[in-house]
mmCIF file of C-alpha atoms in Angstrom:
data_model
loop_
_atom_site.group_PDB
_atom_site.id
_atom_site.type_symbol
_atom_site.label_atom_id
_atom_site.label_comp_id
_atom_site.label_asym_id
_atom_site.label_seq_id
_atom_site.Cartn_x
_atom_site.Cartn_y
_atom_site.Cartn_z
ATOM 1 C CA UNK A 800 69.862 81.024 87.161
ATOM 2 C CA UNK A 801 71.784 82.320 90.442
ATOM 3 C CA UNK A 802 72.888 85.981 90.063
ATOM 4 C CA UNK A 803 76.731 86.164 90.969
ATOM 5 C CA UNK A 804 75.557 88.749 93.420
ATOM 6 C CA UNK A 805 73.298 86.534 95.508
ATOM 7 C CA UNK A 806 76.624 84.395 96.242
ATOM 8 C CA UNK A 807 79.016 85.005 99.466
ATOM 9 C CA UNK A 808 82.381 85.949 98.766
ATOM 10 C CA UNK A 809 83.930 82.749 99.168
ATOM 11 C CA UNK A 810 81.396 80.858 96.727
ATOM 12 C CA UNK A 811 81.352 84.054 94.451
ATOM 13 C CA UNK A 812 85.258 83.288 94.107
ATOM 14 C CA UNK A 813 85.275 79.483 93.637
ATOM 15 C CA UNK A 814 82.139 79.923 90.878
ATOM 16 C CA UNK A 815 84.693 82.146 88.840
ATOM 17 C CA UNK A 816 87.373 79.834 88.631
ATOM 18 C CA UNK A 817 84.804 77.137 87.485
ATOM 19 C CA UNK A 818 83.333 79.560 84.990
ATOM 20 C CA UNK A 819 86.817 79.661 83.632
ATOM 21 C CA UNK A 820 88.751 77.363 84.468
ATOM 22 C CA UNK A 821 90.080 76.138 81.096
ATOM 23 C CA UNK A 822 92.042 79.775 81.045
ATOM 24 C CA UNK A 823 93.556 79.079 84.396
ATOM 25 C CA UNK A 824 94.590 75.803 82.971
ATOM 26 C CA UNK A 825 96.712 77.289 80.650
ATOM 27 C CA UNK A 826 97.359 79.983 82.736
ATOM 28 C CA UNK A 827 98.874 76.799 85.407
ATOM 29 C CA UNK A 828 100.975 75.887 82.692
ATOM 30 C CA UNK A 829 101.764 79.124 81.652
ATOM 31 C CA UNK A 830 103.293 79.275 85.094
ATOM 32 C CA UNK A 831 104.689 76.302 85.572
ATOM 33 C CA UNK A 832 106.744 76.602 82.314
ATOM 34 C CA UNK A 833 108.197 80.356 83.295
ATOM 35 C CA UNK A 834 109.498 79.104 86.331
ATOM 36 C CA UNK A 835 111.013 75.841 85.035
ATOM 37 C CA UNK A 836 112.673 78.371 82.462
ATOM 38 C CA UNK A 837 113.622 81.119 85.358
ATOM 39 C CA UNK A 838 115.223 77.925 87.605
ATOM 40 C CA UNK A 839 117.560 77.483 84.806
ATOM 41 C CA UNK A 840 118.718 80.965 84.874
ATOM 42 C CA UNK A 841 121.139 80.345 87.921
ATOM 43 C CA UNK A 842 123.086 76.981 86.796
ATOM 44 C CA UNK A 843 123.332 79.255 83.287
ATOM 45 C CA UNK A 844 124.992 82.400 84.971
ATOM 46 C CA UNK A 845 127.411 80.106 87.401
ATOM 47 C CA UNK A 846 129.006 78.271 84.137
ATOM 48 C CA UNK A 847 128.937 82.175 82.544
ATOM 49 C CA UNK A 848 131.161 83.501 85.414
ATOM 50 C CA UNK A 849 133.255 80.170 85.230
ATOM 51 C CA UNK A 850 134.069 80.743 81.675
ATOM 52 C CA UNK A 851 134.619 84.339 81.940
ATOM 53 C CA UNK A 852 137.228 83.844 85.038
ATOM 54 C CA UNK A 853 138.613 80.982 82.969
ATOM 55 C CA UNK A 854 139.267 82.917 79.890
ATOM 56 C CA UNK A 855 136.993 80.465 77.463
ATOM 57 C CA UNK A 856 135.434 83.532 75.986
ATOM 58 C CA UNK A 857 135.446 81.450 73.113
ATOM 59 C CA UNK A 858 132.644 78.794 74.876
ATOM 60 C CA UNK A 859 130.291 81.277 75.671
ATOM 61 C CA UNK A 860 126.992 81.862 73.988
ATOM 62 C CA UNK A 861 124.251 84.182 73.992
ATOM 63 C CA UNK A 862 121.484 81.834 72.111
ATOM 64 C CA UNK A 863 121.432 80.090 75.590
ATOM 65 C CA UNK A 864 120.481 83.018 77.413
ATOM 66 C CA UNK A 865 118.332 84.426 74.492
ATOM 67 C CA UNK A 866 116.223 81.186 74.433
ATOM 68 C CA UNK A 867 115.345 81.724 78.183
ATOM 69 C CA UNK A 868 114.648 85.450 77.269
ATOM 70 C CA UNK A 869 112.499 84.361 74.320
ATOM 71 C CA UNK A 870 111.026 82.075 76.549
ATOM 72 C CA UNK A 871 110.509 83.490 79.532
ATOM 73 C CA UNK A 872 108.737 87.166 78.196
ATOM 74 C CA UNK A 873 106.166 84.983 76.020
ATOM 75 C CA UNK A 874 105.371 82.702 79.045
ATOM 76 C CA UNK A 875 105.345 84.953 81.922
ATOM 77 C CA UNK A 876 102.476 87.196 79.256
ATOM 78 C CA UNK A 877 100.477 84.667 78.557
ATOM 79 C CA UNK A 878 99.785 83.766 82.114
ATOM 80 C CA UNK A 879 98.905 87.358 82.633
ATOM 81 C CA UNK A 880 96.825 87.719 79.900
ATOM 82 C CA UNK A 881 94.975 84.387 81.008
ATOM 83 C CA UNK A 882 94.615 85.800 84.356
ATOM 84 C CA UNK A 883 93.508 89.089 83.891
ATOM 85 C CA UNK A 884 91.401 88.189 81.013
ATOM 86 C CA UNK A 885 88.713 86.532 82.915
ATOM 87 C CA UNK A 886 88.963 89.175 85.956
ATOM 88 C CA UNK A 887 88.195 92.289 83.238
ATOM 89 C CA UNK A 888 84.717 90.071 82.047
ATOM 90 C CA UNK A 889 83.967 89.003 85.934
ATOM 91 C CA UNK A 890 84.090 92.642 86.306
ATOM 92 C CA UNK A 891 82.109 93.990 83.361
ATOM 93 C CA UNK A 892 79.399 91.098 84.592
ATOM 94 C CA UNK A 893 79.275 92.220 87.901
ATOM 95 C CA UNK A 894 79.061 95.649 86.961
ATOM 96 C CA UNK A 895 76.039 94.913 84.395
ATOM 97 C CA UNK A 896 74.464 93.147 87.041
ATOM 98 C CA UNK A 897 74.153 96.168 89.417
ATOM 99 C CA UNK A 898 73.155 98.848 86.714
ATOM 100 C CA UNK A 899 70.490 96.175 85.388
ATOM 101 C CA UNK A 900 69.035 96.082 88.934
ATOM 102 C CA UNK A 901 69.008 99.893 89.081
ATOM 103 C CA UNK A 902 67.507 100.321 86.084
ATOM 104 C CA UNK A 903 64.154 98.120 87.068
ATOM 105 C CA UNK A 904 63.669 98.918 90.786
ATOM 106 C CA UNK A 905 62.237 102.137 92.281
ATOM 107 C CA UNK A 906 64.698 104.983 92.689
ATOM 108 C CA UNK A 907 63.107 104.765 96.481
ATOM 109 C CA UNK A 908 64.686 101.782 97.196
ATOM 110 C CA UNK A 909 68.400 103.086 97.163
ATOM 111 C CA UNK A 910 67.663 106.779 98.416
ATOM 112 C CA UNK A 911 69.871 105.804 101.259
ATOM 113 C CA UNK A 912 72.492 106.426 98.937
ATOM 114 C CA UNK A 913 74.659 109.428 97.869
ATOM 115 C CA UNK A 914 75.668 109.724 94.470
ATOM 116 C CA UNK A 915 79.473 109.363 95.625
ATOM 117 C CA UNK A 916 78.725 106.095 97.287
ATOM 118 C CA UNK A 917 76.966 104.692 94.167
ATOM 119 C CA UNK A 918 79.586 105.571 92.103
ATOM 120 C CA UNK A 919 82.136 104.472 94.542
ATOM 121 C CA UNK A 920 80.726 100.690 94.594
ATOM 122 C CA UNK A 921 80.373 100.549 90.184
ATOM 123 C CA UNK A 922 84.002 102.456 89.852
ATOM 124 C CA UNK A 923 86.384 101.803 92.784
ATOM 125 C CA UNK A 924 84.686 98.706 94.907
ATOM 126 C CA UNK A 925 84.327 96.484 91.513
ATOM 127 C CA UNK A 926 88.327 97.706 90.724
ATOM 128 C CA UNK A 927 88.598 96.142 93.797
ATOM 129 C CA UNK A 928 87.084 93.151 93.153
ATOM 130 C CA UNK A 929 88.504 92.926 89.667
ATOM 131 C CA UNK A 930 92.374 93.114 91.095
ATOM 132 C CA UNK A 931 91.314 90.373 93.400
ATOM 133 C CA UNK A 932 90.110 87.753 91.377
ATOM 134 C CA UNK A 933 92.918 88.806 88.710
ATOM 135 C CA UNK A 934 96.419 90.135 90.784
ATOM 136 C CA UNK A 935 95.118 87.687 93.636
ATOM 137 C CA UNK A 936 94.795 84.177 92.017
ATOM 138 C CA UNK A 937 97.961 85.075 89.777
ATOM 139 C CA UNK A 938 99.851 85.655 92.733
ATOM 140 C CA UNK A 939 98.327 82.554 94.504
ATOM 141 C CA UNK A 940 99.326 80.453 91.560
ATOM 142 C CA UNK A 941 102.632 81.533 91.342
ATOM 143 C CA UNK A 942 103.398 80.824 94.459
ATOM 144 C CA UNK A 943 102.488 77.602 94.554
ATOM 145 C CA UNK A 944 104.121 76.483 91.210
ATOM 146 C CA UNK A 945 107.514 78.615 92.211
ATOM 147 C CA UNK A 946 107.865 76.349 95.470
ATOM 148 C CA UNK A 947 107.309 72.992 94.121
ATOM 149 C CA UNK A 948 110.199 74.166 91.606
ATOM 150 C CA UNK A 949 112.611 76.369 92.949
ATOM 151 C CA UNK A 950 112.642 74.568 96.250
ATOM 152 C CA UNK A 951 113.984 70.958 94.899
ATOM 153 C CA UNK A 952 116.534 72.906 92.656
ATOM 154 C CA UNK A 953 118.408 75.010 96.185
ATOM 155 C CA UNK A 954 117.612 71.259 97.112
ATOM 156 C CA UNK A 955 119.596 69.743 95.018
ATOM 157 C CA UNK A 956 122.308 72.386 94.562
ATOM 158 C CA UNK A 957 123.147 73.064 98.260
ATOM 159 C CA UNK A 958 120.977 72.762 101.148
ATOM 160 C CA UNK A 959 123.305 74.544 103.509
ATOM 161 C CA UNK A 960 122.640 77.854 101.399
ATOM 162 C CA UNK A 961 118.899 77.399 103.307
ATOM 163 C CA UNK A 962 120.471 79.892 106.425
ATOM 164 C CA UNK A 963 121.079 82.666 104.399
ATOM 165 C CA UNK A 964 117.732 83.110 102.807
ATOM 166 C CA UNK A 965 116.376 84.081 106.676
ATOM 167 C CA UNK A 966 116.635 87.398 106.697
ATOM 168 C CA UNK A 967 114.933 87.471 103.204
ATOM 169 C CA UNK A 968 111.714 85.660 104.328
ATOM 170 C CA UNK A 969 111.744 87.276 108.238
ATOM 171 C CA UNK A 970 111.679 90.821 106.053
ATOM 172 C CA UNK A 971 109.146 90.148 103.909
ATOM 173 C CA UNK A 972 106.886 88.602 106.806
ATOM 174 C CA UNK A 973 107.201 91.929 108.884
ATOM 175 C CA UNK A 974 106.384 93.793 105.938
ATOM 176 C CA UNK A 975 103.511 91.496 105.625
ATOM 177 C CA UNK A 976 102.364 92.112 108.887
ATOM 178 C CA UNK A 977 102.539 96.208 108.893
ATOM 179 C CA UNK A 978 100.038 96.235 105.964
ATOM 180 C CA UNK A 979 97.961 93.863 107.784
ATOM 181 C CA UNK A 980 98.134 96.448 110.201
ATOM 182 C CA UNK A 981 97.589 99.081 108.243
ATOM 183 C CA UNK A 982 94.606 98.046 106.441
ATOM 184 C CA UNK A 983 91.808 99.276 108.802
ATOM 185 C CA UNK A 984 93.078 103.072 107.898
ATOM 186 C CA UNK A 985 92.806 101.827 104.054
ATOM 187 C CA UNK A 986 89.228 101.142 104.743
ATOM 188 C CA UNK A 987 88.876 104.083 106.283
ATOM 189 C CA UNK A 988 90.342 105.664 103.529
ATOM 190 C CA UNK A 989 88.378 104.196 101.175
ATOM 191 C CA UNK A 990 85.019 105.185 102.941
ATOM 192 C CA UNK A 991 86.081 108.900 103.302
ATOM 193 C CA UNK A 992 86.502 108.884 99.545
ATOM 194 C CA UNK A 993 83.243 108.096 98.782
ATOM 195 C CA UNK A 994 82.229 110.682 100.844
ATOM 196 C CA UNK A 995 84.527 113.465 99.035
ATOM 197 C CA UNK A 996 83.568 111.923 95.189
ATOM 198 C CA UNK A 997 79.743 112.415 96.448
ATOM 199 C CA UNK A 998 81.013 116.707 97.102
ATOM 200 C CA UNK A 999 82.933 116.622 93.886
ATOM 201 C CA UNK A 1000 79.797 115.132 92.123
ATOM 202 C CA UNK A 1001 76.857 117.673 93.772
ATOM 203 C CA UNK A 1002 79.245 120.733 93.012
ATOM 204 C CA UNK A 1003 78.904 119.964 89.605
ATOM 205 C CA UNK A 1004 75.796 119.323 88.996
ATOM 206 C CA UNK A 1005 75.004 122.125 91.301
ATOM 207 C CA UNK A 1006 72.419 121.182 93.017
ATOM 208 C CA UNK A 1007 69.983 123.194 95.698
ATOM 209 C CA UNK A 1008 71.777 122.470 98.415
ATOM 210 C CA UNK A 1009 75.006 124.621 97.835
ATOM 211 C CA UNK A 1010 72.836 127.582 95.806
ATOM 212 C CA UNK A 1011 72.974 130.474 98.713
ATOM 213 C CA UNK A 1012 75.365 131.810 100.337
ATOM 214 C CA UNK A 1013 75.544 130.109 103.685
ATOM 215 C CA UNK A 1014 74.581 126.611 102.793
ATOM 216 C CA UNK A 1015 77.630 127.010 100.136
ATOM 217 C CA UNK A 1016 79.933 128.198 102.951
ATOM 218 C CA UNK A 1017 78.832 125.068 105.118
ATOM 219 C CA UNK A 1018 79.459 122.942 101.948
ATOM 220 C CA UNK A 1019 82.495 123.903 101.661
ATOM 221 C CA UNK A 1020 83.528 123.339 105.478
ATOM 222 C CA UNK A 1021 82.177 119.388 105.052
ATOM 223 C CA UNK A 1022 84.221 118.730 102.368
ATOM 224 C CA UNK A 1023 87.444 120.460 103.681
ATOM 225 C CA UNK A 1024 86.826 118.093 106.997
ATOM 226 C CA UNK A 1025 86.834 114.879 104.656
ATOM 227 C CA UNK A 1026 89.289 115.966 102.242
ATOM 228 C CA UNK A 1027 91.493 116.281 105.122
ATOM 229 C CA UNK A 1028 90.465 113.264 106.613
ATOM 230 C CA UNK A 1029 90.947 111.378 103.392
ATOM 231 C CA UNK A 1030 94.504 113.123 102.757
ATOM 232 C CA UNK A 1031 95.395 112.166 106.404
ATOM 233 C CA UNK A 1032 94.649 108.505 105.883
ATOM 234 C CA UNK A 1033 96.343 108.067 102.709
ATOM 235 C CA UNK A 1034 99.404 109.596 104.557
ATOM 236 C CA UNK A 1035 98.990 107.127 107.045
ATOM 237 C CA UNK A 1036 98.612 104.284 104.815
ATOM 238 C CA UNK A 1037 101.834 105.562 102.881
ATOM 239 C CA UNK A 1038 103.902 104.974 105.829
ATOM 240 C CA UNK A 1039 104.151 100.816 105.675
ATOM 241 C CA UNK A 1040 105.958 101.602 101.996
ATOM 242 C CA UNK A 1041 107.749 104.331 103.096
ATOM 243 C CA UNK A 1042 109.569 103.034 106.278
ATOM 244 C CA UNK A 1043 108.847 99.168 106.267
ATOM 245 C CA UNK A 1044 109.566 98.497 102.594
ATOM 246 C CA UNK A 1045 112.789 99.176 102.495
ATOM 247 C CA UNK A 1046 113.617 96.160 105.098
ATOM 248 C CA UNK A 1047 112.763 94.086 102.332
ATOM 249 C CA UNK A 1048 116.225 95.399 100.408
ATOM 250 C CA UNK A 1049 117.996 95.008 103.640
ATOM 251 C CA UNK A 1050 116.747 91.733 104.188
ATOM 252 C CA UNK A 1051 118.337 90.869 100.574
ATOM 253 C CA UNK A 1052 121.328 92.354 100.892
ATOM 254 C CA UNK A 1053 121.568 90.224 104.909
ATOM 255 C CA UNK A 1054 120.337 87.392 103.135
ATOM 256 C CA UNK A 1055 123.616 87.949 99.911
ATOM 257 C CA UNK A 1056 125.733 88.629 102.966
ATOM 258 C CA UNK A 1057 125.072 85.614 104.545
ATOM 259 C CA UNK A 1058 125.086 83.761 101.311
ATOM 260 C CA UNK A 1059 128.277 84.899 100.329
ATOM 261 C CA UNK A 1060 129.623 83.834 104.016
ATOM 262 C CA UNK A 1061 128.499 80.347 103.535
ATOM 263 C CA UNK A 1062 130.066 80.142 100.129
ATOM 264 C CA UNK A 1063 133.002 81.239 101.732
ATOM 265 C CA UNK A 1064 133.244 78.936 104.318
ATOM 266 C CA UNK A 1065 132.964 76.306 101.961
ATOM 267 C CA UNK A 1066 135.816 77.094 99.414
ATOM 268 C CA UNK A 1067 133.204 78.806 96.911
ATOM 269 C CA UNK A 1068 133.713 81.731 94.927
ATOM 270 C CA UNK A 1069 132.487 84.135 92.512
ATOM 271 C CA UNK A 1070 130.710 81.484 90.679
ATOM 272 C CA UNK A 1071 128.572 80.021 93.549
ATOM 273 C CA UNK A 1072 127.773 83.594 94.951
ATOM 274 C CA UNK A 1073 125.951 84.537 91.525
ATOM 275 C CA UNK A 1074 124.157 81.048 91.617
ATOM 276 C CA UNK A 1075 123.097 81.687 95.008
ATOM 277 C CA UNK A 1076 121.752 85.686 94.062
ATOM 278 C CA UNK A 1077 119.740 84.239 90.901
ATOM 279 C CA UNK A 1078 118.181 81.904 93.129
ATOM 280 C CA UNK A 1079 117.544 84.369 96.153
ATOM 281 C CA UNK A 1080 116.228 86.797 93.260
ATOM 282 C CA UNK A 1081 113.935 84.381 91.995
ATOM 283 C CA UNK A 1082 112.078 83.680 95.278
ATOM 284 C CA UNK A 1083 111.973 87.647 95.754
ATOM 285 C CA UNK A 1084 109.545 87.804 93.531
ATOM 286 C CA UNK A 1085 106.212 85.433 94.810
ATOM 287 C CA UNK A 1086 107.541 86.710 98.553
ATOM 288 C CA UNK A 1087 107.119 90.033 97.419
ATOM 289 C CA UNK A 1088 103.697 89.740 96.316
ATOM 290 C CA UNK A 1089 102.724 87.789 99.248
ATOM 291 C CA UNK A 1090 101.953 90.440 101.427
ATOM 292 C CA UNK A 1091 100.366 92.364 98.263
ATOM 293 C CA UNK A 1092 97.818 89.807 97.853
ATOM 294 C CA UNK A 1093 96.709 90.213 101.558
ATOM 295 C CA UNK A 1094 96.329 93.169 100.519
ATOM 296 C CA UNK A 1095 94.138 92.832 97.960
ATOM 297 C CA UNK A 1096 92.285 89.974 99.508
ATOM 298 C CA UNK A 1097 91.340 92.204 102.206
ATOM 299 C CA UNK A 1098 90.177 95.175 100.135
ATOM 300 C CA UNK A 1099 88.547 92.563 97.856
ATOM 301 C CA UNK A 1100 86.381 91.208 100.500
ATOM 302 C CA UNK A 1101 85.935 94.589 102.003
ATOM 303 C CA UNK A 1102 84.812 95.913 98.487
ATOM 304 C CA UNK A 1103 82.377 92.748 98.285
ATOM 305 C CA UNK A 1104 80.208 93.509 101.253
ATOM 306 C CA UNK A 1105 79.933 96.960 100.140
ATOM 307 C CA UNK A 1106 78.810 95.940 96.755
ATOM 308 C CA UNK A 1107 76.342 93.267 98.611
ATOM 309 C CA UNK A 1108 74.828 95.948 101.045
ATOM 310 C CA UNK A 1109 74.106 98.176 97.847
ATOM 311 C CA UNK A 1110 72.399 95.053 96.019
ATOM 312 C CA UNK A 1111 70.524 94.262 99.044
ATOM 313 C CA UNK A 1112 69.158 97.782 99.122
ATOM 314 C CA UNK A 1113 67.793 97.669 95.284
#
């Protein structure tokens, strides 16, 4: 039988849905049923705020809106249980795998190796690979099942509310691109980690190399030059969220603007502006996560061909 780590990336991936793909069938459906409930959400809050400026108090009801709540929390957790289910076993395989190899080959073979690095491809590089094949594919799914519904329902409601959601998407895909950007110093980040776990781990178990003096002092130099290095990168990697994130609220609040505008133009009023924010609400959520799962993708497949040079090596 083919060890999962003598597959690529790519074949290591599509292996793991076929291993289990009768969760991700019900995971599908899962989906596909929390967003028909969510696109209901909308057309329910418009005939709220048309009974309420009315005055039928007397028509409105909560079991309505208590159904879809009912519905929607045991929905949207099933599809992340059946998600992240099978991701928490791919990882507790993979990791098997590598301490079953270490345990019958030569410690000669992987000498190469620091202690930090070891433990940063079992701990942090099969996290990595674990929120991949769980956050990832969840995220890929929803995406897909969220535009064959939600896009038919603006469809069918108003197509001229299309404009406004602009400055929504053209947020979301600069935001997408800065962490793009900003992955190479995650990398980096990740590597210098490694390096600083592997200090962390010989301090404690105190070994011959930091026992005088002077080799303790120069000890101590390395790993205040990495520390620093590490601390520097995560402040780089930081910035994306700190400064480019926010567009994404001002490219909802452009996008409700512009909505409201439209609306506007058109005779609308209060009613047809909250339609048009559960709507714009509901694709904030997979357009969010869109630039998340490259992301995770990336680190994922960076976190893979560490994991493979270690295997190769033992």
């Amino acid at each position: 039988m083919k060890e999962r780590l003598d597959r690529n990336f790519f074949t290591w991936t599509l292996h793991h849905f076929r291993e289990f793909f009768l969760f991700y069938l019900g995971a599908m459906a899962c989906l596909t049923a929390l967003q028909w409930l969510q696109s209901y959400l909308p057309e329910q809050l418009k005939i709220l705020t048309e009974r309420i400026g009315g005055g039928q108090f007397n028509e409105i009801s909560v079991w309505t809106f208590f159904g879809l709540a009912i519905g929607i929390l045991v929905f949207r957790t099933c599809s992340r249980l059946l998600f992240f289910y099978p991701a928490r076993v791919q990882q507790k395989y993979l990791r098997l795998e590598l301490l079953s190899w270490l345990e019958k080959v030569n410690p000669r073979r992987y000498q190469k190796f620091s202690v930090g690095q070891i433990y940063q491809v079992l701990f942090d590089d099969i996290n990595n690979l674990r929120a991949f094949i769980g956050f990832g594919l969840l995220q890929v799914g929803n995406m897909i099942v969220a535009a064959f519904i939600l896009i038919p329902k603006v469809n069918k409601a108003d197509p001229d509310l299309w404009p406004a959601f602009i400055p929504l998407f053209s947020s979301v895909g600069i935001f997408s691109v800065a962490v793009y950007i900003f992955q190479r110093f995650t990398k980096e980040m990740f590597n210098q980690k490694g390096i600083v776990q592997n200090y962390i781990i010989e301090t404690y178990q105190a070994r011959p190399t930091i026992k005088n003096f002077h080799r303790e002092k120069t000890f101590i130099e390395h790993f205040k030059k990495h520390s620093g290095k590490e601390l520097k990168l995560f402040f780089i990697t930081s910035l994306d969220d700190a400064f480019i994130g926010p567009m994404i609220k001002l490219g909802l609040g452009a996008s409700l603007l512009w909505g409201a505008m439209i609306i506007r133009s058109k005779g609308g009023g209060a009613p047809e502006l909250v339609f048009f924010s559960g709507y714009l609400y509901l694709f904030l959520e997979p357009l969010m996560f869109l630039s998340w799962l490259a992301v995770v993708t990336s680190q994922g497949f960076a976190a893979w061909g560490r994991v493979k040079n270690f295997s190769e090596h033992i």
